[in-house]
Coordinates of C-alpha atoms and ligand atoms in Angstrom, one line a residue:
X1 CA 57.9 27.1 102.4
X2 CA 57.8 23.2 102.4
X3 CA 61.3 21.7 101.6
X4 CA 61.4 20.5 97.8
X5 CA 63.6 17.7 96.0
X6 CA 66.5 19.2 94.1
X7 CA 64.7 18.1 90.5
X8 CA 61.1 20.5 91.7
X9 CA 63.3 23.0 92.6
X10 CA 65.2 23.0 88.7
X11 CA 61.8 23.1 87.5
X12 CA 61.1 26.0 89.8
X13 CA 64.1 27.5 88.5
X14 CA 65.2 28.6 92.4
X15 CA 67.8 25.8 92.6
X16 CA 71.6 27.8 92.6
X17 CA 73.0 25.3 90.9
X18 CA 77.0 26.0 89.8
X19 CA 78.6 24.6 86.2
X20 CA 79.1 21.0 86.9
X21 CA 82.7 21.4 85.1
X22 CA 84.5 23.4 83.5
X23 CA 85.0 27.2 83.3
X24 CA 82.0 29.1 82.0
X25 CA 80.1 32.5 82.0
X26 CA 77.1 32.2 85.1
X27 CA 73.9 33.9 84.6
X28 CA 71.3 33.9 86.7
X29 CA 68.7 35.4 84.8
X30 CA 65.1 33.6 84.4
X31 CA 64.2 33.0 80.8
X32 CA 60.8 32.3 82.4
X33 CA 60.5 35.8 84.3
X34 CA 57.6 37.8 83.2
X35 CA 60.0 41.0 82.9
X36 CA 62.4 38.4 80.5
X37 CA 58.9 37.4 78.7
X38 CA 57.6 41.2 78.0
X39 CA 61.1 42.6 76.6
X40 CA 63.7 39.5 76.1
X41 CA 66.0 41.4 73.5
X42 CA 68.3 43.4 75.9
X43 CA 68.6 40.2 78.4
X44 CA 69.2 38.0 75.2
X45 CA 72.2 40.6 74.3
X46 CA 73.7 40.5 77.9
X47 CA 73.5 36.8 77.5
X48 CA 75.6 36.9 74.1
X49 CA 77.9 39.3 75.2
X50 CA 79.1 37.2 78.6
X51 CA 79.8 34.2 76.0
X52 CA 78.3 31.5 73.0
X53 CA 77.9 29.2 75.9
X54 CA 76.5 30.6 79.3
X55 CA 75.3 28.4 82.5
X56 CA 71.8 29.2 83.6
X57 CA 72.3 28.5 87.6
X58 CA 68.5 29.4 88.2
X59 CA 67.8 26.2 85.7
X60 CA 71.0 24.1 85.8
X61 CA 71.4 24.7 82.1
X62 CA 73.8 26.1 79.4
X63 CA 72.3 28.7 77.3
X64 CA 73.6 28.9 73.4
X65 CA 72.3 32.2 72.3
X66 CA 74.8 32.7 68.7
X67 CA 73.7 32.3 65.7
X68 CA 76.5 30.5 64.8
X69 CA 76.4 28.4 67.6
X70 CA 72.9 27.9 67.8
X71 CA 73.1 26.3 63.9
X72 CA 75.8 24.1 64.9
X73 CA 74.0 22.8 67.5
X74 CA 71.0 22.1 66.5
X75 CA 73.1 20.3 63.4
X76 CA 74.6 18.1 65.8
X77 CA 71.5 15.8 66.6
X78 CA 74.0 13.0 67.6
X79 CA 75.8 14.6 70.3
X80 CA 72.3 16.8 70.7
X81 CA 69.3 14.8 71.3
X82 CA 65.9 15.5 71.9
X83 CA 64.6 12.0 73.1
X84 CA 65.1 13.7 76.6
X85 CA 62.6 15.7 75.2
X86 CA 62.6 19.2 73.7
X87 CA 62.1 21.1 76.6
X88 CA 64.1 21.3 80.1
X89 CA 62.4 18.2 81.5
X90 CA 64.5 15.3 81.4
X91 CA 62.7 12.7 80.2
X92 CA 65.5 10.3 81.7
X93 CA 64.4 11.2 84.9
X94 CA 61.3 13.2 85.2
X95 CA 57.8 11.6 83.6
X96 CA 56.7 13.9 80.9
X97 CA 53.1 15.6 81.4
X98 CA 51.9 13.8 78.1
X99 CA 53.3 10.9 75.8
X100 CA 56.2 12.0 74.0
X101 CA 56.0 13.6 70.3
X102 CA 57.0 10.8 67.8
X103 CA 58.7 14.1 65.6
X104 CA 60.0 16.3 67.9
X105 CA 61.1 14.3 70.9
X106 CA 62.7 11.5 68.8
X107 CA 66.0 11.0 68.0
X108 CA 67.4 8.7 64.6
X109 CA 66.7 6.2 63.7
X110 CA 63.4 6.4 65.4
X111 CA 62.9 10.1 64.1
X112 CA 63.1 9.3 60.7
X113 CA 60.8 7.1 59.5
X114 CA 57.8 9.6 61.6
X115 CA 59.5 12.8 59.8
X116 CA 59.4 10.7 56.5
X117 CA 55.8 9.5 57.1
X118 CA 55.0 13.3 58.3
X119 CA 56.6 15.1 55.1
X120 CA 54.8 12.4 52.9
X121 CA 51.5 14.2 54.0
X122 CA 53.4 17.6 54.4
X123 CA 54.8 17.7 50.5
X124 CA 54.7 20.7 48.6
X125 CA 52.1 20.0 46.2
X126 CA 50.0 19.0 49.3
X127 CA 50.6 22.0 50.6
X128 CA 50.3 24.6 47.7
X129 CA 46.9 23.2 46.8
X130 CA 46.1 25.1 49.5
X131 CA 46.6 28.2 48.1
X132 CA 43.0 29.3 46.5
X133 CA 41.3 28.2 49.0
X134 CA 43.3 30.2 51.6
X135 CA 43.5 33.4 49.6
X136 CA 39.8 33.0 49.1
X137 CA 39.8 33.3 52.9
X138 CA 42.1 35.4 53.7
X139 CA 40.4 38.0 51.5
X140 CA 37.1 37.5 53.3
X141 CA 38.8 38.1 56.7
X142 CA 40.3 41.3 55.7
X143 CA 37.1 42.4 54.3
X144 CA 35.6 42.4 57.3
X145 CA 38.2 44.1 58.9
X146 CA 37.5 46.6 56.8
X147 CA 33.7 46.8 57.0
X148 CA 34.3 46.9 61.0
X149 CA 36.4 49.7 60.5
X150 CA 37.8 49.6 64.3
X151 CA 38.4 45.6 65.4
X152 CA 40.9 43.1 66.9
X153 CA 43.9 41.9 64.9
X154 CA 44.1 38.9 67.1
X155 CA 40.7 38.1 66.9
X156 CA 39.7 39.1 64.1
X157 CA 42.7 37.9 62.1
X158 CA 45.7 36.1 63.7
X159 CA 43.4 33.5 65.4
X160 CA 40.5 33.4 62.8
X161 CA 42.4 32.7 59.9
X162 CA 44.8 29.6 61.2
X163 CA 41.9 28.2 63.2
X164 CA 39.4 27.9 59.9
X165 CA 42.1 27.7 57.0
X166 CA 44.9 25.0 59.1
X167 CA 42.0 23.2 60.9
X168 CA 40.1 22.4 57.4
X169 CA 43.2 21.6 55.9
X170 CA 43.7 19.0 58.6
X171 CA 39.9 18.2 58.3
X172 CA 39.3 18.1 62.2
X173 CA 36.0 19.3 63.3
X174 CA 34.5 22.9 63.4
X175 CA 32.8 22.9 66.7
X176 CA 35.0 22.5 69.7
X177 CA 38.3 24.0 68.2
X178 CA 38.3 26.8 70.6
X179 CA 40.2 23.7 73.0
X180 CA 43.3 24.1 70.5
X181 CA 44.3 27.5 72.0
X182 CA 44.1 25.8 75.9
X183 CA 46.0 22.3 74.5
X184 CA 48.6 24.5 72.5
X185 CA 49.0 27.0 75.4
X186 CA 49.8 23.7 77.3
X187 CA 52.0 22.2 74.9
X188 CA 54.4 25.2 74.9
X189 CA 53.9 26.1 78.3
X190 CA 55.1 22.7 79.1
X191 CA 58.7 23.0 77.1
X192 CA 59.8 24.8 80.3
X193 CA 59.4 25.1 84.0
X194 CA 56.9 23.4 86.3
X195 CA 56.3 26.7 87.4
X196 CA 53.0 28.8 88.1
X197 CA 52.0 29.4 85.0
X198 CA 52.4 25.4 83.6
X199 CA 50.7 24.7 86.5
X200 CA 47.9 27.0 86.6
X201 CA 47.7 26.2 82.7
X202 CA 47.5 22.6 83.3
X203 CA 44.8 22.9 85.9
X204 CA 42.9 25.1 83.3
X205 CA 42.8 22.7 80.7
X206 CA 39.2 21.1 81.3
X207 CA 38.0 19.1 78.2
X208 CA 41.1 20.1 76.0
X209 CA 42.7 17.1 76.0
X210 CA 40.1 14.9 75.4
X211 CA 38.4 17.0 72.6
X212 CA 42.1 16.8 70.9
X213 CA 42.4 13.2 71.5
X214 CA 39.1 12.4 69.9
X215 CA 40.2 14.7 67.1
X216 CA 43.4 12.9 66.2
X217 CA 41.3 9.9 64.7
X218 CA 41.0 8.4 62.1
X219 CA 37.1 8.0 61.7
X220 CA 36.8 12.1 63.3
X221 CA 39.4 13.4 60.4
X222 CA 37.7 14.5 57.3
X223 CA 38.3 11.5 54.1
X224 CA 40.5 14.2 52.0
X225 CA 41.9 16.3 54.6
X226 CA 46.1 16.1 55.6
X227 CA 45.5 14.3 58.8
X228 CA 43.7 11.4 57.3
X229 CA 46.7 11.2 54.4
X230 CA 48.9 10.1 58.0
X231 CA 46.8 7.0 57.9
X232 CA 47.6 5.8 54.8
X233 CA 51.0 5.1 56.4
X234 CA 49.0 2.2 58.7
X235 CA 48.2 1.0 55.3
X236 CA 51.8 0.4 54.1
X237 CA 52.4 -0.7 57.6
X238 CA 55.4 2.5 58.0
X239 CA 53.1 3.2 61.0
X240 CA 50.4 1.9 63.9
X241 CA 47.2 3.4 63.9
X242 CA 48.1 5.2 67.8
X243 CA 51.5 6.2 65.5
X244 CA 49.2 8.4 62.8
X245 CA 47.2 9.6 65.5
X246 CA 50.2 11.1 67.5
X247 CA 51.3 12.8 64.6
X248 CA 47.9 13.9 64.2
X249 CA 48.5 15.3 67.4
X250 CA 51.8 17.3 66.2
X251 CA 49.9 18.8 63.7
X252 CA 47.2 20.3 66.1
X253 CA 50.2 20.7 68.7
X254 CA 52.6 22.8 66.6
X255 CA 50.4 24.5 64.2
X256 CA 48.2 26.9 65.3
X257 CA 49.5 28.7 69.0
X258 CA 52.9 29.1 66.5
X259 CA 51.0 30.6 63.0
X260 CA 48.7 32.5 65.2
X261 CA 51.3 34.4 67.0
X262 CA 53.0 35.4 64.0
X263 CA 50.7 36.7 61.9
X264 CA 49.8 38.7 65.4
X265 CA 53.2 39.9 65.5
X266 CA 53.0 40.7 61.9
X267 CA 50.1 42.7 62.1
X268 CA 51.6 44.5 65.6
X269 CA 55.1 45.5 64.0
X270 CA 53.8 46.3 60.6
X271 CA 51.1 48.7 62.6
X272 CA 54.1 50.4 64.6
X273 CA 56.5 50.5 61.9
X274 CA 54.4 52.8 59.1
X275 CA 57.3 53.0 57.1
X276 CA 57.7 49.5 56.7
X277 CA 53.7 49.2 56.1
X278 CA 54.2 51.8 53.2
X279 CA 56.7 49.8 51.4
X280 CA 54.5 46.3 51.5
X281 CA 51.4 48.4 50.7
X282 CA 52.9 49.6 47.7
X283 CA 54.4 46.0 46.6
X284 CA 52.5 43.2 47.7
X285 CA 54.3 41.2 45.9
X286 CA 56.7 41.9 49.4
X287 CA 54.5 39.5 51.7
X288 CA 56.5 36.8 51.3
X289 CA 60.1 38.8 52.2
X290 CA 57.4 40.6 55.0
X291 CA 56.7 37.4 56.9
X292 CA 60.4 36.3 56.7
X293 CA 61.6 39.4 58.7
X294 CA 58.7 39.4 61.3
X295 CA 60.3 35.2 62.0
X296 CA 63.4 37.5 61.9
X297 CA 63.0 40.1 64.1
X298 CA 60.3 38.7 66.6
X299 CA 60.4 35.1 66.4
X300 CA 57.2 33.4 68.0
X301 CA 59.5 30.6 69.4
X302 CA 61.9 31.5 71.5
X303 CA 63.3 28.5 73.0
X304 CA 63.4 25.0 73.1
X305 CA 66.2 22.7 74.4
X306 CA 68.7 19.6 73.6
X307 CA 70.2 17.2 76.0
X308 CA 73.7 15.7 75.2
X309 CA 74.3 12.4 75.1
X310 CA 78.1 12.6 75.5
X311 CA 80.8 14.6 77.1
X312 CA 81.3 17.7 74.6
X313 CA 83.2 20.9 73.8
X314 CA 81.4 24.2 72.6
X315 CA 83.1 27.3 72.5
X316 CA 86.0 26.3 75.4
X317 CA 83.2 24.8 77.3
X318 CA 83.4 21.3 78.5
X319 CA 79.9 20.2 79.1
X320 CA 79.1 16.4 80.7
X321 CA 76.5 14.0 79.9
X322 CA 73.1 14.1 80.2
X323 CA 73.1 18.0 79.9
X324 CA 70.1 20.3 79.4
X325 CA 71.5 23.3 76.9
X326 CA 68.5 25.5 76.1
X327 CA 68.8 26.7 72.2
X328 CA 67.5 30.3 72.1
X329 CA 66.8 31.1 68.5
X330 CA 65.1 34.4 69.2
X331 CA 68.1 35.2 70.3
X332 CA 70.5 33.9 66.9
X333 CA 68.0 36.0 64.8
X334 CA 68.9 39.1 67.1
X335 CA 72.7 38.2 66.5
X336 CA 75.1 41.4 65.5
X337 CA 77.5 38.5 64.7
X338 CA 75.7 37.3 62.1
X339 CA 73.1 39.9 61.2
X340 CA 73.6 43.9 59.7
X341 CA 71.5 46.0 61.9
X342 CA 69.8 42.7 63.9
X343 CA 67.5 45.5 65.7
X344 CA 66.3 47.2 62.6
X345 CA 62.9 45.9 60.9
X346 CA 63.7 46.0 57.7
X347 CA 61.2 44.2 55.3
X348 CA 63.6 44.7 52.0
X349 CA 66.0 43.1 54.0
X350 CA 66.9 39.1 53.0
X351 CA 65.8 37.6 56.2
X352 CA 65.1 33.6 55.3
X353 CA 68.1 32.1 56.8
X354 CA 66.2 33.1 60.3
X355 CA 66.2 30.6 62.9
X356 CA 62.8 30.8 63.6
X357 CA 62.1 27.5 62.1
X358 CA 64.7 25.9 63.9
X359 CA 67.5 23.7 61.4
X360 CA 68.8 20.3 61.0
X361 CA 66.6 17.0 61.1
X362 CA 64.6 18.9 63.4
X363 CA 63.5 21.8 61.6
X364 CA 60.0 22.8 61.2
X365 CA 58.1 20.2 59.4
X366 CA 55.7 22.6 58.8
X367 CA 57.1 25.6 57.9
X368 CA 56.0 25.5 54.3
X369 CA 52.5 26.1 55.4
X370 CA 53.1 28.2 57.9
X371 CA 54.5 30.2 54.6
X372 CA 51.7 30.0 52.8
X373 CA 49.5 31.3 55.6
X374 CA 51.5 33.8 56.5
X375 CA 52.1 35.1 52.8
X376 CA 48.9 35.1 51.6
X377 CA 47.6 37.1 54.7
X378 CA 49.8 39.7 54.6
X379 CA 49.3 39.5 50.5
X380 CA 45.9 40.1 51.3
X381 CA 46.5 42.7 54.3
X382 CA 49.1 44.4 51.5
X383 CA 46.5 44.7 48.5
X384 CA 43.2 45.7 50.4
X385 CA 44.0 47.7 53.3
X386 CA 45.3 51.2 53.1
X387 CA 45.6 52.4 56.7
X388 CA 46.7 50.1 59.5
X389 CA 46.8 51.5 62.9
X390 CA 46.9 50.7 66.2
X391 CA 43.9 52.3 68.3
X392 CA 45.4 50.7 71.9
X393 CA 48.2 48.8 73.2
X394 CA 48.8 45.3 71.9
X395 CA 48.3 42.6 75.0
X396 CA 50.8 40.4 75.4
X397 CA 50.1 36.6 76.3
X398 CA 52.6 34.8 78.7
X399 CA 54.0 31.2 78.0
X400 CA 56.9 29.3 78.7
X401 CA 58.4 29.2 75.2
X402 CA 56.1 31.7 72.5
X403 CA 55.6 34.9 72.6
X404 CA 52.6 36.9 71.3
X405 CA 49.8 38.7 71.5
X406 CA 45.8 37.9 72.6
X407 CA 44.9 41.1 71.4
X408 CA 45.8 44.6 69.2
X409 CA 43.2 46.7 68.7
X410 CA 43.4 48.4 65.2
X411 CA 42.1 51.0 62.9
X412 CA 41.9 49.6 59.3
X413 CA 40.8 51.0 56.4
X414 CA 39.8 50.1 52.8
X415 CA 42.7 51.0 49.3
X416 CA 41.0 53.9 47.3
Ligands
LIG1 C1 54.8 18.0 68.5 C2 55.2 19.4 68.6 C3 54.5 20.2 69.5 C4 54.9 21.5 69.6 C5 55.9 22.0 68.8 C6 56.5 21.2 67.9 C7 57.9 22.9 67.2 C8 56.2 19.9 67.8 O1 53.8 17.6 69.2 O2 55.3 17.2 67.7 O3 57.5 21.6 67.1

């Protein structure tokens, strides 16, 4: 093996690297191990059980894995930033792989006036008028389910719907948007190690990047969809026309690889938990209080990471400067110190004040339409389908920070 730097072999996670100060629980598990990426929840509880704060000596990070913790943190922005980026490159001294997100790798004051330009477009009006159009689709999807009898939640479903409801509502193109799985895959992959599978992914991305680049336009976006709205903030001079188009960008970044895994996760624990599919079938009206304990119990994010920009004290650890701490909100959502029966899926269960969205300035911008989609599919799921059944094993897909499935073959059938 040729000798590497100290900052490849971080990104490798194979550098040994002990707490820089301070006493603190070591760990050397890789949150980036395929064994860690099939099953995380009894690694995640070892991690809480050694300690709110852990170092990750694989990565040279501290891990927050408490719910309690993991709020505090992310409510901190000042002490934690994420204009060393959002991921464990740091940005202060390793290049990122693509220009920085004006939302998510910002800190204030920057941050705020992209958030405020983003949320202008994002409103809840904006986003409700959606509603119709989606159910219309979503109940078209779900009929053909049904007609198919035997078919692919993933493909079927959990891709088809985001891709054609979230990409009109943005008003990008139809053809080509089979490059937003590849760019998104990238995106996410990229939050965390330079390792094989960034790599590979990266390599693999072909015309991705450029199809998403060209997408992000002005003159490409449809005159009434949300991605042209960003615009009118080059109007009111709040934003440059490359501004809108970044955040053009974070729409196509962050919304579909995220609302796609859910709803695949959805239809994958719903399938193996019949009970639970019993009580939604008979009350639709559920879907809503559904979706919030699937972000619950099997959050599609898992991890994403701040960087401090002082000396600081969490939990009786004294962390320097300059220090990665990866935020692992799968992990507060699995919490026993916050949550009755954390393991149990439990759709009756009050489930909302899940971390899946992340909190604080930073919290999903887009979480009320990833809402709506997600409630009006499994409102539609709830009042047309009777039996929902797995026919195979559920493949999982591998990235760096969200976890899902590519495909879960199902039995569905039509309400009498
Ligand atoms: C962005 C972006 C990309 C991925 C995720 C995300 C969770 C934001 O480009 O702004 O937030």
């Amino acid at each position: 093996m040729s000798p590497l730097d100290l900052q490849e072999q971080i990104e490798n996670g194979i550098a040994n690297l002990p707490p820089p100060v301070g006493n603190v629980p070591v760990s050397s598990i890789d949150l980036y191990d395929a064994a860690v990426l099939t099953d995380p929840w009894d690694y995640y509880e070892a991690l809480r059980d050694a300690g709110p704060v852990v170092w990750l000596e694989r990565y040279g990070v501290y891990a927050v894995t408490h719910y309690e913790q993991v709020t505090d943190i992310l409510h901190d922005n000042e002490t934690f930033g994420s204009s060393a980026g959002a991921g464990l490159t740091n940005f202060r001294t390793t290049k990122p792989w693509r220009v920085p997100s004006l939302l998510l790798e910002t800190d204030r004051p920057e941050h705020d006036r992209t958030r405020q330009q983003m949320m202008r477009v994002m409103n809840p009006g904006a986003i409700r008028a959606f509603r119709p159009t989606f159910e219309a689709l979503a109940a078209d999807m779900v009929q053909a389910m049904i007609d198919k009898g035997e078919c692919d939640g993933i493909a079927d479903l959990a891709e088809r719907f985001p891709l054609k409801a979230f990409g009109d509502a943005v008003g990008i193109p139809t053809d080509g948007r089979e490059h937003l799985l590849p760019y998104g895959d990238m995106v996410f992959n990229g939050f965390g190690p330079a390792n094989k599978r960034f790599k590979d992914c990266l390599a693999g991305l072909g015309d991705a990047p450029k199809w998403i680049a060209q997408a992000c336009k002005r003159n490409t976006l449809t005159p009434d969809g949300l991605g042209r709205r960003l615009f009118a903030g080059v109007e009111t001079g709040d934003l440059t026309e490359d501004e809108a188009e970044l955040l053009v960008r974070s729409l196509l970044s962050a919304g579909l690889d995220t609302t796609i895994f859910t709803l695949g996760i959805a239809l994958v624990n719903l399938a193996r938990h019949q009970d639970q599919w019993e009580i939604l079938k008979s009350d639709p009206s559920l879907a809503r209080q559904a979706l919030e304990e699937v972000l619950r119990y099997d959050a599609t994010f898992h991890t994403f990471y701040r960087t401090t920009n002082r000396p600081v004290e969490v939990c009786g650890v004294e962390m320097d400067t300059n220090q990665k701490v990866v935020v692992i909100i799968a992990s507060a959502n699995r919490d026993p110190r916050h949550w009755d029966r954390p393991d149990t899926f439990d759709i009756t269960r009050s489930a909302s004040r899940h971390m899946a969205f992340g909190t604080g300035i930073h919290g999903c911008a887009g979480q009320m339409m990833a809402r709506l989609e997600g409630e009006i599919v499994l409102g539609a799921l709830a009042r047309m389908v009777d039996r929902l059944e797995l026919t195979g094993e559920p493949v999982l897909h591998f990235n760096n920070t969200v976890r899902g499935y590519v495909s879960a073959p199902l039995r569905v059938t039509a309400k009498a």
